[in-house]
JSON list of C-alpha atoms in Angstrom, two decimals:
[
{"chain": "A", "resi": 173, "resn": "MET", "atom": "CA", "xyz": [71.08, 124.47, 111.45]},
{"chain": "A", "resi": 174, "resn": "ASP", "atom": "CA", "xyz": [69.70, 120.98, 112.52]},
{"chain": "A", "resi": 175, "resn": "HIS", "atom": "CA", "xyz": [67.95, 118.68, 110.25]},
{"chain": "A", "resi": 176, "resn": "ARG", "atom": "CA", "xyz": [64.40, 119.90, 110.44]},
{"chain": "A", "resi": 177, "resn": "ALA", "atom": "CA", "xyz": [65.27, 123.52, 109.94]},
{"chain": "A", "resi": 178, "resn": "ALA", "atom": "CA", "xyz": [67.32, 122.29, 106.93]},
{"chain": "A", "resi": 179, "resn": "ARG", "atom": "CA", "xyz": [64.30, 120.23, 105.40]},
{"chain": "A", "resi": 180, "resn": "ALA", "atom": "CA", "xyz": [61.95, 123.08, 106.29]},
{"chain": "A", "resi": 181, "resn": "LYS", "atom": "CA", "xyz": [64.74, 125.75, 104.09]},
{"chain": "A", "resi": 182, "resn": "ARG", "atom": "CA", "xyz": [64.91, 123.09, 101.12]},
{"chain": "A", "resi": 183, "resn": "LEU", "atom": "CA", "xyz": [60.94, 122.94, 100.89]},
{"chain": "A", "resi": 184, "resn": "PHE", "atom": "CA", "xyz": [60.82, 126.78, 101.04]},
{"chain": "A", "resi": 185, "resn": "ASP", "atom": "CA", "xyz": [63.34, 127.06, 98.34]},
{"chain": "A", "resi": 186, "resn": "LEU", "atom": "CA", "xyz": [61.76, 124.33, 96.41]},
{"chain": "A", "resi": 187, "resn": "VAL", "atom": "CA", "xyz": [58.23, 126.10, 96.41]},
{"chain": "A", "resi": 188, "resn": "TYR", "atom": "CA", "xyz": [59.72, 129.57, 95.88]},
{"chain": "A", "resi": 189, "resn": "GLY", "atom": "CA", "xyz": [62.11, 128.14, 92.80]},
{"chain": "A", "resi": 190, "resn": "ALA", "atom": "CA", "xyz": [58.56, 127.01, 91.26]},
{"chain": "A", "resi": 191, "resn": "LEU", "atom": "CA", "xyz": [56.78, 129.98, 91.80]},
{"chain": "A", "resi": 192, "resn": "CYS", "atom": "CA", "xyz": [59.47, 132.70, 90.69]},
{"chain": "A", "resi": 193, "resn": "GLY", "atom": "CA", "xyz": [62.26, 130.64, 89.09]},
{"chain": "A", "resi": 194, "resn": "VAL", "atom": "CA", "xyz": [65.58, 129.46, 89.65]},
{"chain": "A", "resi": 195, "resn": "HIS", "atom": "CA", "xyz": [69.13, 130.63, 88.22]},
{"chain": "A", "resi": 196, "resn": "PRO", "atom": "CA", "xyz": [69.62, 131.63, 85.46]},
{"chain": "A", "resi": 197, "resn": "ASN", "atom": "CA", "xyz": [65.84, 131.44, 84.54]},
{"chain": "A", "resi": 198, "resn": "LEU", "atom": "CA", "xyz": [64.52, 134.11, 87.26]},
{"chain": "A", "resi": 199, "resn": "ARG", "atom": "CA", "xyz": [60.84, 135.62, 86.74]},
{"chain": "A", "resi": 200, "resn": "PRO", "atom": "CA", "xyz": [60.40, 139.39, 86.86]},
{"chain": "A", "resi": 201, "resn": "TRP", "atom": "CA", "xyz": [58.84, 138.69, 90.64]},
{"chain": "A", "resi": 202, "resn": "HIS", "atom": "CA", "xyz": [61.62, 136.74, 92.21]},
{"chain": "A", "resi": 203, "resn": "PHE", "atom": "CA", "xyz": [63.66, 139.24, 94.91]},
{"chain": "A", "resi": 204, "resn": "GLN", "atom": "CA", "xyz": [66.92, 138.36, 92.69]},
{"chain": "A", "resi": 205, "resn": "TRP", "atom": "CA", "xyz": [65.37, 139.46, 89.49]},
{"chain": "A", "resi": 206, "resn": "LEU", "atom": "CA", "xyz": [67.16, 142.76, 89.45]},
{"chain": "A", "resi": 207, "resn": "ALA", "atom": "CA", "xyz": [70.51, 141.77, 90.23]},
{"chain": "A", "resi": 208, "resn": "THR", "atom": "CA", "xyz": [70.84, 139.16, 87.34]},
{"chain": "A", "resi": 209, "resn": "LYS", "atom": "CA", "xyz": [68.49, 140.61, 84.50]},
{"chain": "A", "resi": 210, "resn": "ASP", "atom": "CA", "xyz": [71.19, 142.28, 82.62]},
{"chain": "A", "resi": 211, "resn": "LEU", "atom": "CA", "xyz": [73.84, 139.75, 83.55]},
{"chain": "A", "resi": 212, "resn": "TYR", "atom": "CA", "xyz": [71.95, 136.90, 82.26]},
{"chain": "A", "resi": 213, "resn": "ARG", "atom": "CA", "xyz": [70.63, 138.63, 79.26]},
{"chain": "A", "resi": 214, "resn": "GLU", "atom": "CA", "xyz": [74.38, 139.57, 77.93]},
{"chain": "A", "resi": 215, "resn": "LEU", "atom": "CA", "xyz": [75.84, 135.97, 79.18]},
{"chain": "A", "resi": 216, "resn": "GLY", "atom": "CA", "xyz": [73.08, 134.55, 77.09]},
{"chain": "A", "resi": 217, "resn": "ALA", "atom": "CA", "xyz": [74.38, 136.48, 74.17]},
{"chain": "A", "resi": 218, "resn": "LEU", "atom": "CA", "xyz": [77.67, 135.88, 74.80]},
{"chain": "A", "resi": 219, "resn": "ALA", "atom": "CA", "xyz": [78.27, 132.57, 75.66]},
{"chain": "A", "resi": 220, "resn": "PRO", "atom": "CA", "xyz": [77.21, 130.77, 72.54]},
{"chain": "A", "resi": 221, "resn": "GLN", "atom": "CA", "xyz": [80.34, 132.61, 70.67]},
{"chain": "A", "resi": 222, "resn": "LEU", "atom": "CA", "xyz": [82.68, 130.34, 73.03]},
{"chain": "A", "resi": 223, "resn": "GLU", "atom": "CA", "xyz": [84.09, 127.46, 71.15]},
{"chain": "A", "resi": 224, "resn": "GLY", "atom": "CA", "xyz": [86.72, 124.95, 72.13]},
{"chain": "A", "resi": 225, "resn": "ARG", "atom": "CA", "xyz": [87.42, 123.78, 75.72]},
{"chain": "A", "resi": 226, "resn": "ILE", "atom": "CA", "xyz": [85.75, 126.07, 78.07]},
{"chain": "A", "resi": 227, "resn": "LEU", "atom": "CA", "xyz": [86.73, 126.12, 81.74]},
{"chain": "A", "resi": 228, "resn": "ASP", "atom": "CA", "xyz": [84.45, 127.54, 84.12]},
{"chain": "A", "resi": 229, "resn": "VAL", "atom": "CA", "xyz": [86.17, 128.91, 87.38]},
{"chain": "A", "resi": 230, "resn": "GLY", "atom": "CA", "xyz": [83.68, 128.78, 90.43]},
{"chain": "A", "resi": 231, "resn": "CYS", "atom": "CA", "xyz": [81.12, 126.48, 88.53]},
{"chain": "A", "resi": 232, "resn": "GLY", "atom": "CA", "xyz": [79.07, 126.20, 91.38]},
{"chain": "A", "resi": 233, "resn": "GLY", "atom": "CA", "xyz": [75.79, 124.75, 90.25]},
{"chain": "A", "resi": 234, "resn": "LYS", "atom": "CA", "xyz": [76.90, 125.24, 86.54]},
{"chain": "A", "resi": 235, "resn": "PRO", "atom": "CA", "xyz": [74.08, 127.26, 85.88]},
{"chain": "A", "resi": 236, "resn": "TYR", "atom": "CA", "xyz": [75.40, 128.96, 82.46]},
{"chain": "A", "resi": 237, "resn": "TRP", "atom": "CA", "xyz": [76.31, 125.40, 80.73]},
{"chain": "A", "resi": 238, "resn": "ARG", "atom": "CA", "xyz": [73.26, 125.52, 78.83]},
{"chain": "A", "resi": 239, "resn": "TRP", "atom": "CA", "xyz": [74.35, 128.66, 76.89]},
{"chain": "A", "resi": 240, "resn": "LEU", "atom": "CA", "xyz": [77.70, 127.03, 75.84]},
{"chain": "A", "resi": 241, "resn": "THR", "atom": "CA", "xyz": [76.36, 125.66, 72.67]},
{"chain": "A", "resi": 242, "resn": "SER", "atom": "CA", "xyz": [79.19, 126.11, 70.49]},
{"chain": "A", "resi": 243, "resn": "ALA", "atom": "CA", "xyz": [81.82, 124.54, 73.28]},
{"chain": "A", "resi": 244, "resn": "GLN", "atom": "CA", "xyz": [83.44, 121.33, 72.53]},
{"chain": "A", "resi": 245, "resn": "GLU", "atom": "CA", "xyz": [83.93, 120.33, 76.03]},
{"chain": "A", "resi": 246, "resn": "CYS", "atom": "CA", "xyz": [82.66, 122.27, 79.54]},
{"chain": "A", "resi": 247, "resn": "VAL", "atom": "CA", "xyz": [85.15, 121.78, 82.47]},
{"chain": "A", "resi": 248, "resn": "GLY", "atom": "CA", "xyz": [84.05, 122.77, 86.02]},
{"chain": "A", "resi": 249, "resn": "LEU", "atom": "CA", "xyz": [86.40, 124.01, 88.64]},
{"chain": "A", "resi": 250, "resn": "ASP", "atom": "CA", "xyz": [85.62, 124.69, 92.28]},
{"chain": "A", "resi": 251, "resn": "VAL", "atom": "CA", "xyz": [86.96, 124.75, 95.70]},
{"chain": "A", "resi": 252, "resn": "THR", "atom": "CA", "xyz": [84.33, 122.59, 97.18]},
{"chain": "A", "resi": 253, "resn": "ALA", "atom": "CA", "xyz": [82.90, 119.16, 95.92]},
{"chain": "A", "resi": 254, "resn": "ASP", "atom": "CA", "xyz": [79.54, 120.04, 97.01]},
{"chain": "A", "resi": 255, "resn": "SER", "atom": "CA", "xyz": [78.25, 120.96, 93.59]},
{"chain": "A", "resi": 256, "resn": "GLU", "atom": "CA", "xyz": [80.31, 118.14, 91.74]},
{"chain": "A", "resi": 257, "resn": "PRO", "atom": "CA", "xyz": [82.92, 120.09, 89.60]},
{"chain": "A", "resi": 258, "resn": "ASP", "atom": "CA", "xyz": [85.03, 118.27, 87.47]},
{"chain": "A", "resi": 259, "resn": "ILE", "atom": "CA", "xyz": [88.16, 119.82, 89.39]},
{"chain": "A", "resi": 260, "resn": "VAL", "atom": "CA", "xyz": [88.57, 120.25, 92.80]},
{"chain": "A", "resi": 261, "resn": "VAL", "atom": "CA", "xyz": [91.40, 122.93, 93.90]},
{"chain": "A", "resi": 262, "resn": "VAL", "atom": "CA", "xyz": [93.12, 123.98, 97.01]},
{"chain": "A", "resi": 263, "resn": "PRO", "atom": "CA", "xyz": [92.99, 127.89, 97.14]},
{"chain": "A", "resi": 264, "resn": "GLY", "atom": "CA", "xyz": [96.68, 129.19, 96.51]},
{"chain": "A", "resi": 265, "resn": "GLU", "atom": "CA", "xyz": [97.76, 126.07, 95.11]},
{"chain": "A", "resi": 266, "resn": "ARG", "atom": "CA", "xyz": [98.78, 125.24, 91.34]},
{"chain": "A", "resi": 267, "resn": "TRP", "atom": "CA", "xyz": [95.59, 123.87, 89.42]},
{"chain": "A", "resi": 268, "resn": "PRO", "atom": "CA", "xyz": [95.78, 120.19, 88.36]},
{"chain": "A", "resi": 269, "resn": "VAL", "atom": "CA", "xyz": [95.46, 121.97, 84.62]},
{"chain": "A", "resi": 270, "resn": "ASP", "atom": "CA", "xyz": [98.00, 121.78, 81.74]},
{"chain": "A", "resi": 271, "resn": "ASP", "atom": "CA", "xyz": [99.24, 125.20, 80.65]},
{"chain": "A", "resi": 272, "resn": "ALA", "atom": "CA", "xyz": [97.65, 126.55, 77.75]},
{"chain": "A", "resi": 273, "resn": "SER", "atom": "CA", "xyz": [94.80, 123.97, 77.62]},
{"chain": "A", "resi": 274, "resn": "PHE", "atom": "CA", "xyz": [91.78, 125.99, 77.15]},
{"chain": "A", "resi": 275, "resn": "ASP", "atom": "CA", "xyz": [90.39, 128.22, 74.52]},
{"chain": "A", "resi": 276, "resn": "ALA", "atom": "CA", "xyz": [88.10, 129.90, 76.84]},
{"chain": "A", "resi": 277, "resn": "VAL", "atom": "CA", "xyz": [87.94, 130.59, 80.76]},
{"chain": "A", "resi": 278, "resn": "LEU", "atom": "CA", "xyz": [84.49, 131.92, 82.35]},
{"chain": "A", "resi": 279, "resn": "ALA", "atom": "CA", "xyz": [84.45, 133.36, 85.73]},
{"chain": "A", "resi": 280, "resn": "THR", "atom": "CA", "xyz": [81.09, 134.80, 86.83]},
{"chain": "A", "resi": 281, "resn": "GLN", "atom": "CA", "xyz": [80.50, 136.44, 90.10]},
{"chain": "A", "resi": 282, "resn": "VAL", "atom": "CA", "xyz": [83.34, 134.51, 92.01]},
{"chain": "A", "resi": 283, "resn": "LEU", "atom": "CA", "xyz": [86.41, 136.61, 91.93]},
{"chain": "A", "resi": 284, "resn": "GLU", "atom": "CA", "xyz": [84.59, 138.57, 94.85]},
{"chain": "A", "resi": 285, "resn": "HIS", "atom": "CA", "xyz": [84.77, 135.53, 97.09]},
{"chain": "A", "resi": 286, "resn": "VAL", "atom": "CA", "xyz": [88.42, 134.46, 96.27]},
{"chain": "A", "resi": 287, "resn": "ARG", "atom": "CA", "xyz": [90.98, 134.57, 99.23]},
{"chain": "A", "resi": 288, "resn": "ASP", "atom": "CA", "xyz": [94.16, 133.88, 96.72]},
{"chain": "A", "resi": 289, "resn": "PHE", "atom": "CA", "xyz": [93.15, 136.38, 94.09]},
{"chain": "A", "resi": 290, "resn": "ASP", "atom": "CA", "xyz": [96.44, 136.65, 92.57]},
{"chain": "A", "resi": 291, "resn": "ASN", "atom": "CA", "xyz": [96.86, 132.95, 92.31]},
{"chain": "A", "resi": 292, "resn": "VAL", "atom": "CA", "xyz": [93.58, 132.81, 90.79]},
{"chain": "A", "resi": 293, "resn": "ARG", "atom": "CA", "xyz": [94.58, 135.61, 88.03]},
{"chain": "A", "resi": 294, "resn": "SER", "atom": "CA", "xyz": [97.58, 133.86, 87.66]},
{"chain": "A", "resi": 295, "resn": "GLU", "atom": "CA", "xyz": [96.11, 130.44, 86.81]},
{"chain": "A", "resi": 296, "resn": "ILE", "atom": "CA", "xyz": [93.90, 131.70, 84.53]},
{"chain": "A", "resi": 297, "resn": "ASP", "atom": "CA", "xyz": [96.58, 133.26, 82.44]},
{"chain": "A", "resi": 298, "resn": "ARG", "atom": "CA", "xyz": [98.53, 129.86, 82.67]},
{"chain": "A", "resi": 299, "resn": "VAL", "atom": "CA", "xyz": [95.92, 127.40, 81.55]},
{"chain": "A", "resi": 300, "resn": "LEU", "atom": "CA", "xyz": [94.20, 129.85, 78.64]},
{"chain": "A", "resi": 301, "resn": "LYS", "atom": "CA", "xyz": [95.60, 129.21, 75.27]},
{"chain": "A", "resi": 302, "resn": "PRO", "atom": "CA", "xyz": [97.19, 131.96, 73.57]},
{"chain": "A", "resi": 303, "resn": "ARG", "atom": "CA", "xyz": [94.78, 134.15, 71.77]},
{"chain": "A", "resi": 304, "resn": "GLY", "atom": "CA", "xyz": [92.26, 132.80, 74.22]},
{"chain": "A", "resi": 305, "resn": "ARG", "atom": "CA", "xyz": [89.59, 134.67, 75.58]},
{"chain": "A", "resi": 306, "resn": "ALA", "atom": "CA", "xyz": [88.28, 135.32, 79.40]},
{"chain": "A", "resi": 307, "resn": "VAL", "atom": "CA", "xyz": [84.92, 136.54, 80.42]},
{"chain": "A", "resi": 308, "resn": "ILE", "atom": "CA", "xyz": [84.60, 137.76, 83.65]},
{"chain": "A", "resi": 309, "resn": "SER", "atom": "CA", "xyz": [81.57, 138.97, 85.58]},
{"chain": "A", "resi": 310, "resn": "VAL", "atom": "CA", "xyz": [81.71, 140.88, 89.36]},
{"chain": "A", "resi": 311, "resn": "PRO", "atom": "CA", "xyz": [79.14, 142.86, 91.29]},
{"chain": "A", "resi": 312, "resn": "PHE", "atom": "CA", "xyz": [79.74, 146.29, 91.94]},
{"chain": "A", "resi": 313, "resn": "ILE", "atom": "CA", "xyz": [76.77, 147.71, 93.91]},
{"chain": "A", "resi": 314, "resn": "TYR", "atom": "CA", "xyz": [75.66, 144.80, 96.05]},
{"chain": "A", "resi": 315, "resn": "ASN", "atom": "CA", "xyz": [75.09, 143.89, 99.86]},
{"chain": "A", "resi": 316, "resn": "GLU", "atom": "CA", "xyz": [77.75, 141.89, 101.57]},
{"chain": "A", "resi": 317, "resn": "HIS", "atom": "CA", "xyz": [77.21, 138.08, 100.74]},
{"chain": "A", "resi": 318, "resn": "GLY", "atom": "CA", "xyz": [78.46, 135.05, 101.38]},
{"chain": "A", "resi": 319, "resn": "ALA", "atom": "CA", "xyz": [80.37, 136.18, 104.84]},
{"chain": "A", "resi": 320, "resn": "PRO", "atom": "CA", "xyz": [82.99, 135.64, 105.51]},
{"chain": "A", "resi": 321, "resn": "ASP", "atom": "CA", "xyz": [84.30, 135.10, 102.02]},
{"chain": "A", "resi": 322, "resn": "ASP", "atom": "CA", "xyz": [82.96, 138.61, 100.53]},
{"chain": "A", "resi": 323, "resn": "LEU", "atom": "CA", "xyz": [86.32, 140.42, 100.10]},
{"chain": "A", "resi": 324, "resn": "ARG", "atom": "CA", "xyz": [86.22, 143.06, 97.36]},
{"chain": "A", "resi": 325, "resn": "ARG", "atom": "CA", "xyz": [84.08, 145.03, 94.72]},
{"chain": "A", "resi": 326, "resn": "PHE", "atom": "CA", "xyz": [85.38, 145.92, 91.34]},
{"chain": "A", "resi": 327, "resn": "SER", "atom": "CA", "xyz": [84.17, 149.00, 89.56]},
{"chain": "A", "resi": 328, "resn": "ALA", "atom": "CA", "xyz": [84.52, 148.82, 85.61]},
{"chain": "A", "resi": 329, "resn": "TYR", "atom": "CA", "xyz": [87.85, 150.56, 85.89]},
{"chain": "A", "resi": 330, "resn": "GLY", "atom": "CA", "xyz": [89.05, 148.16, 88.42]},
{"chain": "A", "resi": 331, "resn": "VAL", "atom": "CA", "xyz": [87.59, 145.09, 86.11]},
{"chain": "A", "resi": 332, "resn": "ALA", "atom": "CA", "xyz": [89.86, 146.51, 82.97]},
{"chain": "A", "resi": 333, "resn": "GLN", "atom": "CA", "xyz": [93.02, 146.26, 85.04]},
{"chain": "A", "resi": 334, "resn": "ILE", "atom": "CA", "xyz": [92.49, 142.24, 86.43]},
{"chain": "A", "resi": 335, "resn": "PHE", "atom": "CA", "xyz": [94.92, 141.32, 83.87]},
{"chain": "A", "resi": 336, "resn": "PRO", "atom": "CA", "xyz": [98.50, 142.48, 82.73]},
{"chain": "A", "resi": 337, "resn": "PRO", "atom": "CA", "xyz": [98.63, 145.48, 80.49]},
{"chain": "A", "resi": 338, "resn": "ASP", "atom": "CA", "xyz": [99.52, 143.19, 77.41]},
{"chain": "A", "resi": 339, "resn": "TRP", "atom": "CA", "xyz": [95.98, 141.59, 77.58]},
{"chain": "A", "resi": 340, "resn": "GLU", "atom": "CA", "xyz": [93.46, 143.08, 75.36]},
{"chain": "A", "resi": 341, "resn": "VAL", "atom": "CA", "xyz": [90.37, 144.56, 76.96]},
{"chain": "A", "resi": 342, "resn": "LEU", "atom": "CA", "xyz": [87.69, 143.80, 74.25]},
{"chain": "A", "resi": 343, "resn": "GLU", "atom": "CA", "xyz": [84.80, 144.93, 76.04]},
{"chain": "A", "resi": 344, "resn": "VAL", "atom": "CA", "xyz": [83.60, 146.12, 79.47]},
{"chain": "A", "resi": 345, "resn": "ARG", "atom": "CA", "xyz": [79.96, 146.66, 79.98]},
{"chain": "A", "resi": 346, "resn": "ARG", "atom": "CA", "xyz": [78.18, 148.36, 83.15]},
{"chain": "A", "resi": 347, "resn": "LEU", "atom": "CA", "xyz": [75.11, 146.11, 83.80]},
{"chain": "A", "resi": 348, "resn": "GLY", "atom": "CA", "xyz": [72.01, 147.70, 85.72]},
{"chain": "A", "resi": 349, "resn": "SER", "atom": "CA", "xyz": [71.38, 151.46, 86.82]},
{"chain": "A", "resi": 350, "resn": "LEU", "atom": "CA", "xyz": [70.03, 153.43, 89.68]},
{"chain": "A", "resi": 351, "resn": "GLY", "atom": "CA", "xyz": [66.91, 151.55, 90.02]},
{"chain": "A", "resi": 352, "resn": "SER", "atom": "CA", "xyz": [68.56, 147.77, 90.05]},
{"chain": "A", "resi": 353, "resn": "SER", "atom": "CA", "xyz": [71.12, 149.28, 92.45]},
{"chain": "A", "resi": 354, "resn": "ILE", "atom": "CA", "xyz": [68.39, 150.55, 94.88]},
{"chain": "A", "resi": 355, "resn": "GLY", "atom": "CA", "xyz": [65.92, 148.10, 94.18]},
{"chain": "A", "resi": 356, "resn": "ILE", "atom": "CA", "xyz": [68.26, 144.96, 94.95]},
{"chain": "A", "resi": 357, "resn": "LEU", "atom": "CA", "xyz": [69.89, 146.41, 98.29]},
{"chain": "A", "resi": 358, "resn": "PHE", "atom": "CA", "xyz": [66.22, 146.98, 99.70]},
{"chain": "A", "resi": 359, "resn": "LEU", "atom": "CA", "xyz": [65.29, 143.35, 98.62]},
{"chain": "A", "resi": 360, "resn": "ASN", "atom": "CA", "xyz": [68.02, 141.59, 99.99]},
{"chain": "A", "resi": 361, "resn": "TRP", "atom": "CA", "xyz": [68.12, 143.70, 103.50]},
{"chain": "A", "resi": 362, "resn": "ALA", "atom": "CA", "xyz": [64.18, 142.74, 103.65]},
{"chain": "A", "resi": 363, "resn": "ASP", "atom": "CA", "xyz": [65.27, 138.94, 102.71]},
{"chain": "A", "resi": 364, "resn": "ILE", "atom": "CA", "xyz": [67.82, 138.64, 105.40]},
{"chain": "A", "resi": 365, "resn": "SER", "atom": "CA", "xyz": [65.90, 140.63, 107.81]},
{"chain": "A", "resi": 366, "resn": "LEU", "atom": "CA", "xyz": [63.20, 138.01, 107.57]},
{"chain": "A", "resi": 367, "resn": "SER", "atom": "CA", "xyz": [65.58, 134.88, 107.77]},
{"chain": "A", "resi": 368, "resn": "LYS", "atom": "CA", "xyz": [67.22, 135.80, 110.84]},
{"chain": "A", "resi": 369, "resn": "THR", "atom": "CA", "xyz": [65.29, 134.44, 113.45]},
{"chain": "A", "resi": 370, "resn": "TRP", "atom": "CA", "xyz": [62.49, 131.30, 113.52]},
{"chain": "A", "resi": 371, "resn": "PRO", "atom": "CA", "xyz": [59.75, 133.80, 114.22]},
{"chain": "A", "resi": 372, "resn": "THR", "atom": "CA", "xyz": [60.91, 135.77, 111.04]},
{"chain": "A", "resi": 373, "resn": "LYS", "atom": "CA", "xyz": [61.25, 132.88, 108.92]},
{"chain": "A", "resi": 374, "resn": "VAL", "atom": "CA", "xyz": [57.55, 131.87, 110.00]},
{"chain": "A", "resi": 375, "resn": "LEU", "atom": "CA", "xyz": [56.32, 135.45, 108.89]},
{"chain": "A", "resi": 376, "resn": "LYS", "atom": "CA", "xyz": [58.19, 135.31, 105.83]},
{"chain": "A", "resi": 377, "resn": "VAL", "atom": "CA", "xyz": [56.37, 131.73, 105.09]},
{"chain": "A", "resi": 378, "resn": "ALA", "atom": "CA", "xyz": [53.15, 133.49, 106.04]},
{"chain": "A", "resi": 379, "resn": "LEU", "atom": "CA", "xyz": [53.74, 136.64, 103.68]},
{"chain": "A", "resi": 380, "resn": "LEU", "atom": "CA", "xyz": [54.96, 134.90, 101.09]},
{"chain": "A", "resi": 381, "resn": "PRO", "atom": "CA", "xyz": [52.18, 135.92, 98.49]},
{"chain": "A", "resi": 382, "resn": "ALA", "atom": "CA", "xyz": [52.91, 139.89, 99.86]},
{"chain": "A", "resi": 383, "resn": "TRP", "atom": "CA", "xyz": [56.76, 139.17, 99.35]},
{"chain": "A", "resi": 384, "resn": "ILE", "atom": "CA", "xyz": [56.40, 138.07, 95.92]},
{"chain": "A", "resi": 385, "resn": "ALA", "atom": "CA", "xyz": [54.07, 141.22, 95.28]},
{"chain": "A", "resi": 386, "resn": "VAL", "atom": "CA", "xyz": [56.21, 143.33, 96.60]},
{"chain": "A", "resi": 387, "resn": "SER", "atom": "CA", "xyz": [59.20, 142.16, 94.72]},
{"chain": "A", "resi": 388, "resn": "ALA", "atom": "CA", "xyz": [57.38, 142.51, 91.41]},
{"chain": "A", "resi": 389, "resn": "ILE", "atom": "CA", "xyz": [56.60, 145.98, 92.36]},
{"chain": "A", "resi": 390, "resn": "VAL", "atom": "CA", "xyz": [60.08, 146.87, 93.40]},
{"chain": "A", "resi": 391, "resn": "ASN", "atom": "CA", "xyz": [61.50, 145.13, 90.33]},
{"chain": "A", "resi": 392, "resn": "GLY", "atom": "CA", "xyz": [59.13, 146.99, 87.79]},
{"chain": "A", "resi": 393, "resn": "ILE", "atom": "CA", "xyz": [60.00, 150.14, 89.29]},
{"chain": "A", "resi": 394, "resn": "GLY", "atom": "CA", "xyz": [63.48, 149.15, 89.10]},
{"chain": "A", "resi": 395, "resn": "ALA", "atom": "CA", "xyz": [63.42, 148.56, 85.83]},
{"chain": "A", "resi": 396, "resn": "VAL", "atom": "CA", "xyz": [61.53, 151.46, 85.06]},
{"chain": "A", "resi": 397, "resn": "LEU", "atom": "CA", "xyz": [64.38, 153.60, 86.40]},
{"chain": "A", "resi": 398, "resn": "ASP", "atom": "CA", "xyz": [67.09, 151.79, 84.77]},
{"chain": "A", "resi": 399, "resn": "SER", "atom": "CA", "xyz": [66.11, 152.44, 81.22]},
{"chain": "A", "resi": 400, "resn": "ILE", "atom": "CA", "xyz": [66.14, 155.99, 82.29]},
{"chain": "A", "resi": 401, "resn": "GLY", "atom": "CA", "xyz": [68.95, 156.01, 84.47]},
{"chain": "A", "resi": 402, "resn": "ASP", "atom": "CA", "xyz": [72.78, 156.62, 83.68]},
{"chain": "A", "resi": 403, "resn": "ARG", "atom": "CA", "xyz": [74.60, 153.51, 83.72]},
{"chain": "A", "resi": 404, "resn": "SER", "atom": "CA", "xyz": [78.22, 155.40, 84.70]},
{"chain": "A", "resi": 405, "resn": "VAL", "atom": "CA", "xyz": [77.03, 156.80, 87.99]},
{"chain": "A", "resi": 406, "resn": "ALA", "atom": "CA", "xyz": [75.34, 153.48, 89.52]},
{"chain": "A", "resi": 407, "resn": "TYR", "atom": "CA", "xyz": [75.17, 149.74, 88.15]},
{"chain": "A", "resi": 408, "resn": "VAL", "atom": "CA", "xyz": [75.04, 146.50, 89.92]},
{"chain": "A", "resi": 409, "resn": "ASN", "atom": "CA", "xyz": [77.34, 144.17, 87.65]},
{"chain": "A", "resi": 410, "resn": "VAL", "atom": "CA", "xyz": [80.34, 144.44, 85.61]},
{"chain": "A", "resi": 411, "resn": "LEU", "atom": "CA", "xyz": [80.93, 141.92, 82.42]},
{"chain": "A", "resi": 412, "resn": "ALA", "atom": "CA", "xyz": [84.24, 142.19, 80.63]},
{"chain": "A", "resi": 413, "resn": "VAL", "atom": "CA", "xyz": [85.77, 140.06, 77.95]},
{"chain": "A", "resi": 414, "resn": "PHE", "atom": "CA", "xyz": [89.65, 139.82, 77.52]},
{"chain": "A", "resi": 415, "resn": "LEU", "atom": "CA", "xyz": [91.90, 138.47, 74.97]},
{"chain": "A", "resi": 416, "resn": "LYS", "atom": "CA", "xyz": [95.07, 136.71, 75.88]},
{"chain": "A", "resi": 417, "resn": "PRO", "atom": "CA", "xyz": [98.22, 137.80, 73.94]},
{"chain": "A", "resi": 418, "resn": "GLY", "atom": "CA", "xyz": [99.58, 135.25, 71.38]},
{"chain": "A", "resi": 419, "resn": "ALA", "atom": "CA", "xyz": [102.78, 134.37, 70.36]},
{"chain": "A", "resi": 420, "resn": "ASP", "atom": "CA", "xyz": [102.75, 137.35, 67.53]},
{"chain": "A", "resi": 421, "resn": "GLY", "atom": "CA", "xyz": [101.68, 139.78, 70.82]}
]
């Protein structure tokens, strides 16, 4: 992407963010709202319960830190320095973090992207204190994204088996239902299709008011369908909380 294209994209993103919100505060007319409405609600309620030292794995722009109101310290870890994490790690290698040094680990919407999944799982186990909690969220029904690093999907049953059998699964929540699943796939398909070439990008800018209106309508229909749908059949995300075993088991 050349400088002019990058500048144009940044400007569009700024305008769109001002109109529709930015993560994690998306408005109901943002095209990503269906994918995040339940996840952000649940994380917003769960995060203040996490105390002590918190490690945010794959922290990105650290969108959830404002909710970690009971934390003594928040430490961000990522594989790239772009978002200025506290710790930059090399995939597949040991993290520069002491054993049993964190009271909780947060890994939201990141495990589907990691190439060294077994290492990440092992490192979370290593750095978490006994009786510490791991909060994990992953997508289930969602389009391919972040290519070429979109590598896996987890069902609710798959998430429950991420850690060894001696870990206690405190809860597994299916988030979203049929409405969110259909709506987000359609809106993401439309957004990707309108972002492929210069002519379609220009069209996307010209049709921004219509795009916002379509997103609002699809989001509204999706939310209604979610309220009457069966979450065990179709869901967008999975949120799980695990308890690492202590010395007494």
